[in-house]
XYZ file of N, CA, C and O in Angstrom:
368
model
N -14.796 -11.546 22.876
C -14.099 -12.579 22.110
C -12.661 -12.111 21.879
O -12.435 -11.046 21.319
N -11.733 -12.929 22.315
C -10.330 -12.584 22.148
C -9.692 -13.547 21.158
O -9.777 -14.759 21.324
N -9.077 -12.990 20.122
C -8.366 -13.835 19.162
C -7.250 -13.017 18.543
O -7.313 -11.785 18.497
N -6.241 -13.691 18.098
C -5.123 -12.990 17.475
C -5.357 -13.017 15.967
O -5.348 -14.068 15.348
N -5.599 -11.836 15.402
C -5.863 -11.741 13.972
C -4.577 -11.986 13.192
O -3.517 -11.505 13.563
N -4.719 -12.729 12.119
C -3.574 -12.984 11.251
C -3.338 -11.725 10.421
O -4.260 -11.183 9.831
N -2.105 -11.276 10.419
C -1.768 -10.080 9.658
C -1.554 -10.433 8.195
O -0.963 -11.448 7.863
N -2.083 -9.575 7.331
C -1.867 -9.713 5.894
C -0.607 -8.926 5.566
O -0.269 -7.967 6.254
N 0.047 -9.312 4.480
C 1.273 -8.635 4.086
C 1.065 -7.955 2.739
O 0.530 -8.554 1.818
N 1.488 -6.701 2.647
C 1.406 -5.941 1.405
C 2.802 -5.422 1.078
O 3.448 -4.814 1.926
N 3.259 -5.700 -0.146
C 4.575 -5.218 -0.570
C 4.374 -4.193 -1.677
O 3.728 -4.473 -2.681
N 4.914 -2.996 -1.449
C 4.794 -1.922 -2.428
C 6.180 -1.377 -2.769
O 7.110 -1.497 -1.977
N 6.276 -0.809 -3.958
C 7.494 -0.101 -4.323
C 7.121 1.359 -4.475
O 6.145 1.687 -5.146
N 7.883 2.220 -3.810
C 7.572 3.631 -3.791
C 8.695 4.429 -4.451
O 9.871 4.167 -4.200
N 8.322 5.358 -5.311
C 9.285 6.289 -5.891
C 9.176 7.573 -5.081
O 8.093 8.138 -4.952
N 10.293 7.992 -4.502
C 10.275 9.142 -3.607
C 10.314 10.458 -4.377
O 11.355 11.067 -4.553
N 9.139 10.873 -4.850
C 8.969 12.176 -5.490
C 7.966 12.959 -4.667
O 7.048 12.376 -4.092
N 8.143 14.266 -4.609
C 7.221 15.138 -3.862
C 6.974 14.619 -2.441
O 5.832 14.485 -2.003
N 8.060 14.297 -1.749
C 7.974 13.826 -0.352
C 7.146 12.558 -0.168
O 6.552 12.359 0.888
N 7.091 11.715 -1.178
C 6.252 10.512 -1.104
C 6.658 9.591 0.049
O 5.796 9.036 0.735
N 7.969 9.439 0.275
C 8.412 8.546 1.354
C 7.949 9.071 2.713
O 7.392 8.316 3.512
N 8.134 10.353 2.932
C 7.711 10.967 4.188
C 6.193 10.831 4.370
O 5.706 10.491 5.451
N 5.449 11.087 3.291
C 3.981 10.957 3.350
C 3.567 9.520 3.634
O 2.657 9.268 4.416
N 4.259 8.571 2.990
C 3.939 7.153 3.200
C 4.186 6.758 4.652
O 3.373 6.049 5.250
N 5.282 7.233 5.215
C 5.579 6.912 6.613
C 4.493 7.458 7.538
O 4.107 6.808 8.502
N 3.976 8.637 7.220
C 2.881 9.211 8.001
C 1.579 8.441 7.786
O 0.902 8.070 8.739
N 1.246 8.194 6.523
C 0.012 7.485 6.164
C -0.058 6.101 6.807
O -1.124 5.652 7.203
N 1.077 5.418 6.834
C 1.109 4.033 7.306
C 1.781 3.909 8.667
O 2.228 2.832 9.047
N 1.845 5.010 9.421
C 2.555 5.014 10.703
C 1.949 4.042 11.715
O 2.653 3.532 12.579
N 0.658 3.769 11.597
C -0.021 2.872 12.538
C 0.238 1.391 12.230
O -0.169 0.526 12.998
N 0.894 1.113 11.108
C 1.134 -0.280 10.710
C 2.562 -0.704 10.987
O 3.483 0.109 10.941
N 2.721 -2.002 11.236
C 4.059 -2.563 11.324
C 4.598 -2.577 9.897
O 3.877 -2.910 8.965
N 5.855 -2.163 9.730
C 6.390 -2.085 8.376
C 7.891 -2.312 8.337
O 8.575 -2.180 9.338
N 8.360 -2.647 7.142
C 9.784 -2.814 6.891
C 10.083 -2.041 5.614
O 9.401 -2.209 4.613
N 11.079 -1.165 5.658
C 11.415 -0.335 4.500
C 12.844 -0.618 4.058
O 13.751 -0.622 4.877
N 13.014 -0.889 2.762
C 14.352 -1.112 2.201
C 14.574 -0.153 1.047
O 13.691 0.026 0.213
N 15.766 0.426 0.991
C 16.104 1.301 -0.131
C 16.546 0.406 -1.282
O 17.427 -0.432 -1.135
N 15.893 0.548 -2.442
C 16.183 -0.289 -3.608
C 17.175 0.414 -4.524
O 18.092 -0.200 -5.055
N 16.971 1.715 -4.727
C 17.885 2.508 -5.542
C 17.836 3.941 -5.022
O 17.277 4.199 -3.959
N 18.397 4.864 -5.792
C 18.494 6.253 -5.378
C 17.194 6.833 -4.817
O 17.198 7.449 -3.762
N 16.091 6.647 -5.535
C 14.823 7.254 -5.113
C 13.698 6.234 -5.004
O 12.529 6.580 -5.027
N 14.058 4.945 -4.893
C 13.025 3.905 -4.814
C 13.177 3.082 -3.547
O 14.284 2.743 -3.147
N 12.020 2.759 -2.974
C 11.990 2.003 -1.728
C 10.995 0.868 -1.834
O 9.941 1.019 -2.454
N 11.346 -0.249 -1.230
C 10.419 -1.381 -1.135
C 9.903 -1.368 0.295
O 10.698 -1.397 1.241
N 8.597 -1.270 0.432
C 7.985 -1.198 1.759
C 7.052 -2.390 1.939
O 6.192 -2.640 1.101
N 7.274 -3.112 3.019
C 6.400 -4.235 3.363
C 5.545 -3.787 4.536
O 6.071 -3.367 5.567
N 4.224 -3.839 4.343
C 3.274 -3.422 5.372
C 2.514 -4.646 5.881
O 2.177 -5.536 5.102
N 2.244 -4.677 7.177
C 1.463 -5.758 7.778
C 0.181 -5.143 8.317
O 0.223 -4.185 9.091
N -0.955 -5.676 7.865
C -2.241 -5.070 8.219
C -3.284 -6.137 8.526
O -3.138 -7.298 8.177
N -4.377 -5.701 9.153
C -5.507 -6.584 9.422
C -6.386 -6.634 8.186
O -6.628 -5.598 7.561
N -6.884 -7.807 7.855
C -7.759 -8.007 6.699
C -8.950 -7.025 6.738
O -9.376 -6.526 5.708
N -9.443 -6.748 7.944
C -10.583 -5.830 8.110
C -10.285 -4.424 7.613
O -11.194 -3.666 7.284
N -9.004 -4.045 7.596
C -8.611 -2.690 7.194
C -8.214 -2.594 5.724
O -7.690 -1.582 5.281
N -8.486 -3.656 4.965
C -8.021 -3.733 3.582
C -8.558 -2.598 2.694
O -7.804 -2.001 1.931
N -9.840 -2.288 2.811
C -10.437 -1.246 1.974
C -9.799 0.106 2.261
O -9.446 0.842 1.341
N -9.617 0.425 3.534
C -8.991 1.692 3.906
C -7.550 1.745 3.382
O -7.099 2.767 2.859
N -6.847 0.632 3.511
C -5.467 0.568 3.035
C -5.405 0.749 1.513
O -4.550 1.469 1.000
N -6.342 0.131 0.815
C -6.422 0.263 -0.642
C -6.570 1.735 -1.040
O -5.863 2.231 -1.911
N -7.464 2.447 -0.366
C -7.697 3.859 -0.644
C -6.429 4.679 -0.381
O -6.046 5.532 -1.179
N -5.756 4.376 0.718
C -4.509 5.092 1.051
C -3.431 4.836 0.006
O -2.719 5.751 -0.395
N -3.303 3.579 -0.418
C -2.302 3.227 -1.433
C -2.604 3.962 -2.735
O -1.714 4.555 -3.351
N -3.870 3.958 -3.145
C -4.255 4.613 -4.392
C -4.037 6.127 -4.344
O -3.794 6.742 -5.382
N -4.075 6.708 -3.157
C -3.890 8.158 -3.033
C -2.488 8.609 -3.457
O -2.272 9.785 -3.725
N -1.554 7.678 -3.549
C -0.192 8.022 -3.973
C -0.026 8.003 -5.493
O 1.018 8.380 -6.006
N -1.072 7.562 -6.186
C -1.037 7.563 -7.649
C 0.132 6.752 -8.193
O 0.451 5.686 -7.668
N 0.794 7.277 -9.227
C 1.853 6.513 -9.896
C 3.143 6.359 -9.084
O 4.047 5.665 -9.514
N 3.212 6.983 -7.906
C 4.427 6.858 -7.095
C 4.504 5.543 -6.335
O 5.548 5.194 -5.806
N 3.379 4.835 -6.261
C 3.367 3.530 -5.582
C 2.963 2.449 -6.555
O 2.012 2.602 -7.315
N 3.719 1.355 -6.513
C 3.380 0.176 -7.313
C 3.228 -0.990 -6.339
O 4.118 -1.245 -5.532
N 2.085 -1.668 -6.398
C 1.866 -2.832 -5.544
C 2.571 -4.030 -6.186
O 2.331 -4.343 -7.343
N 3.444 -4.668 -5.425
C 4.213 -5.802 -5.930
C 3.566 -7.132 -5.528
O 3.516 -8.068 -6.306
N 3.050 -7.195 -4.306
C 2.428 -8.427 -3.800
C 1.492 -8.070 -2.653
O 1.657 -7.017 -2.040
N 0.513 -8.885 -2.338
C 0.118 -10.153 -2.956
C -0.767 -9.929 -4.184
O -1.289 -8.829 -4.393
N -0.960 -10.991 -4.921
C -1.753 -10.939 -6.152
C -3.179 -10.439 -5.901
O -3.711 -9.642 -6.673
N -3.808 -10.882 -4.808
C -5.202 -10.480 -4.553
C -5.324 -8.968 -4.314
O -6.315 -8.359 -4.689
N -4.283 -8.339 -3.737
C -4.331 -6.894 -3.517
C -4.147 -6.162 -4.847
O -4.789 -5.145 -5.094
N -3.295 -6.701 -5.712
C -3.100 -6.131 -7.056
C -4.433 -6.150 -7.800
O -4.810 -5.176 -8.453
N -5.175 -7.245 -7.666
C -6.494 -7.359 -8.302
C -7.463 -6.315 -7.743
O -8.259 -5.747 -8.491
N -7.415 -6.067 -6.432
C -8.276 -5.047 -5.821
C -7.977 -3.673 -6.418
O -8.888 -2.900 -6.714
N -6.688 -3.372 -6.596
C -6.272 -2.094 -7.187
C -6.827 -1.980 -8.605
O -7.432 -0.964 -8.965
N -6.659 -3.046 -9.396
C -7.144 -3.032 -10.786
C -8.653 -2.823 -10.842
O -9.146 -2.024 -11.644
N -9.388 -3.552 -9.992
C -10.853 -3.426 -9.968
C -11.273 -2.007 -9.622
O -12.165 -1.438 -10.250
N -10.625 -1.440 -8.597
C -10.974 -0.090 -8.146
C -10.700 0.935 -9.251
O -11.512 1.824 -9.506
N -9.562 0.809 -9.930
C -9.211 1.749 -10.994
C -10.145 1.612 -12.191
O -10.553 2.613 -12.786
N -10.507 0.385 -12.520
C -11.440 0.139 -13.627
C -12.799 0.749 -13.303
O -13.423 1.385 -14.143
N -13.239 0.573 -12.046
C -14.512 1.119 -11.601
C -14.491 2.649 -11.691
O -15.429 3.261 -12.180
N -13.410 3.271 -11.256
C -13.285 4.739 -11.314
C -13.289 5.216 -12.766
O -13.907 6.220 -13.086
N -12.593 4.455 -13.623
C -12.518 4.825 -15.028
C -13.906 4.778 -15.674
O -14.281 5.662 -16.430
N -14.676 3.743 -15.336
C -16.003 3.602 -15.930
C -16.972 4.665 -15.411
O -17.984 4.947 -16.028
N -16.642 5.270 -14.266
C -17.466 6.362 -13.729
C -17.092 7.696 -14.345
O -17.744 8.703 -14.081
N -16.012 7.700 -15.114
C -15.574 8.926 -15.756
C -14.798 9.842 -14.831
O -14.741 11.040 -15.026
N -14.210 9.270 -13.771
C -13.420 10.079 -12.822
C -11.999 10.242 -13.285
O -11.431 9.417 -13.913
């Protein structure tokens, strides 16, 4: 079956501390992306991904901790909140 999957868009803001930008470029190297410098140490990164890879992408985004803030879309922000709430309730 051949079909062209619609790419989802994820917009994050990254604070470049402890080589976060370099790590993000490595972590997301397999994805199509657009990076804009917002200020001295902040970058807005737009990532394009397959819906099927959403869970893996969520885990990668969360691995950056407070250095990454998800700006859009709303449904991905909700996934982040759910995952963090679940971890909190597990006592992690």
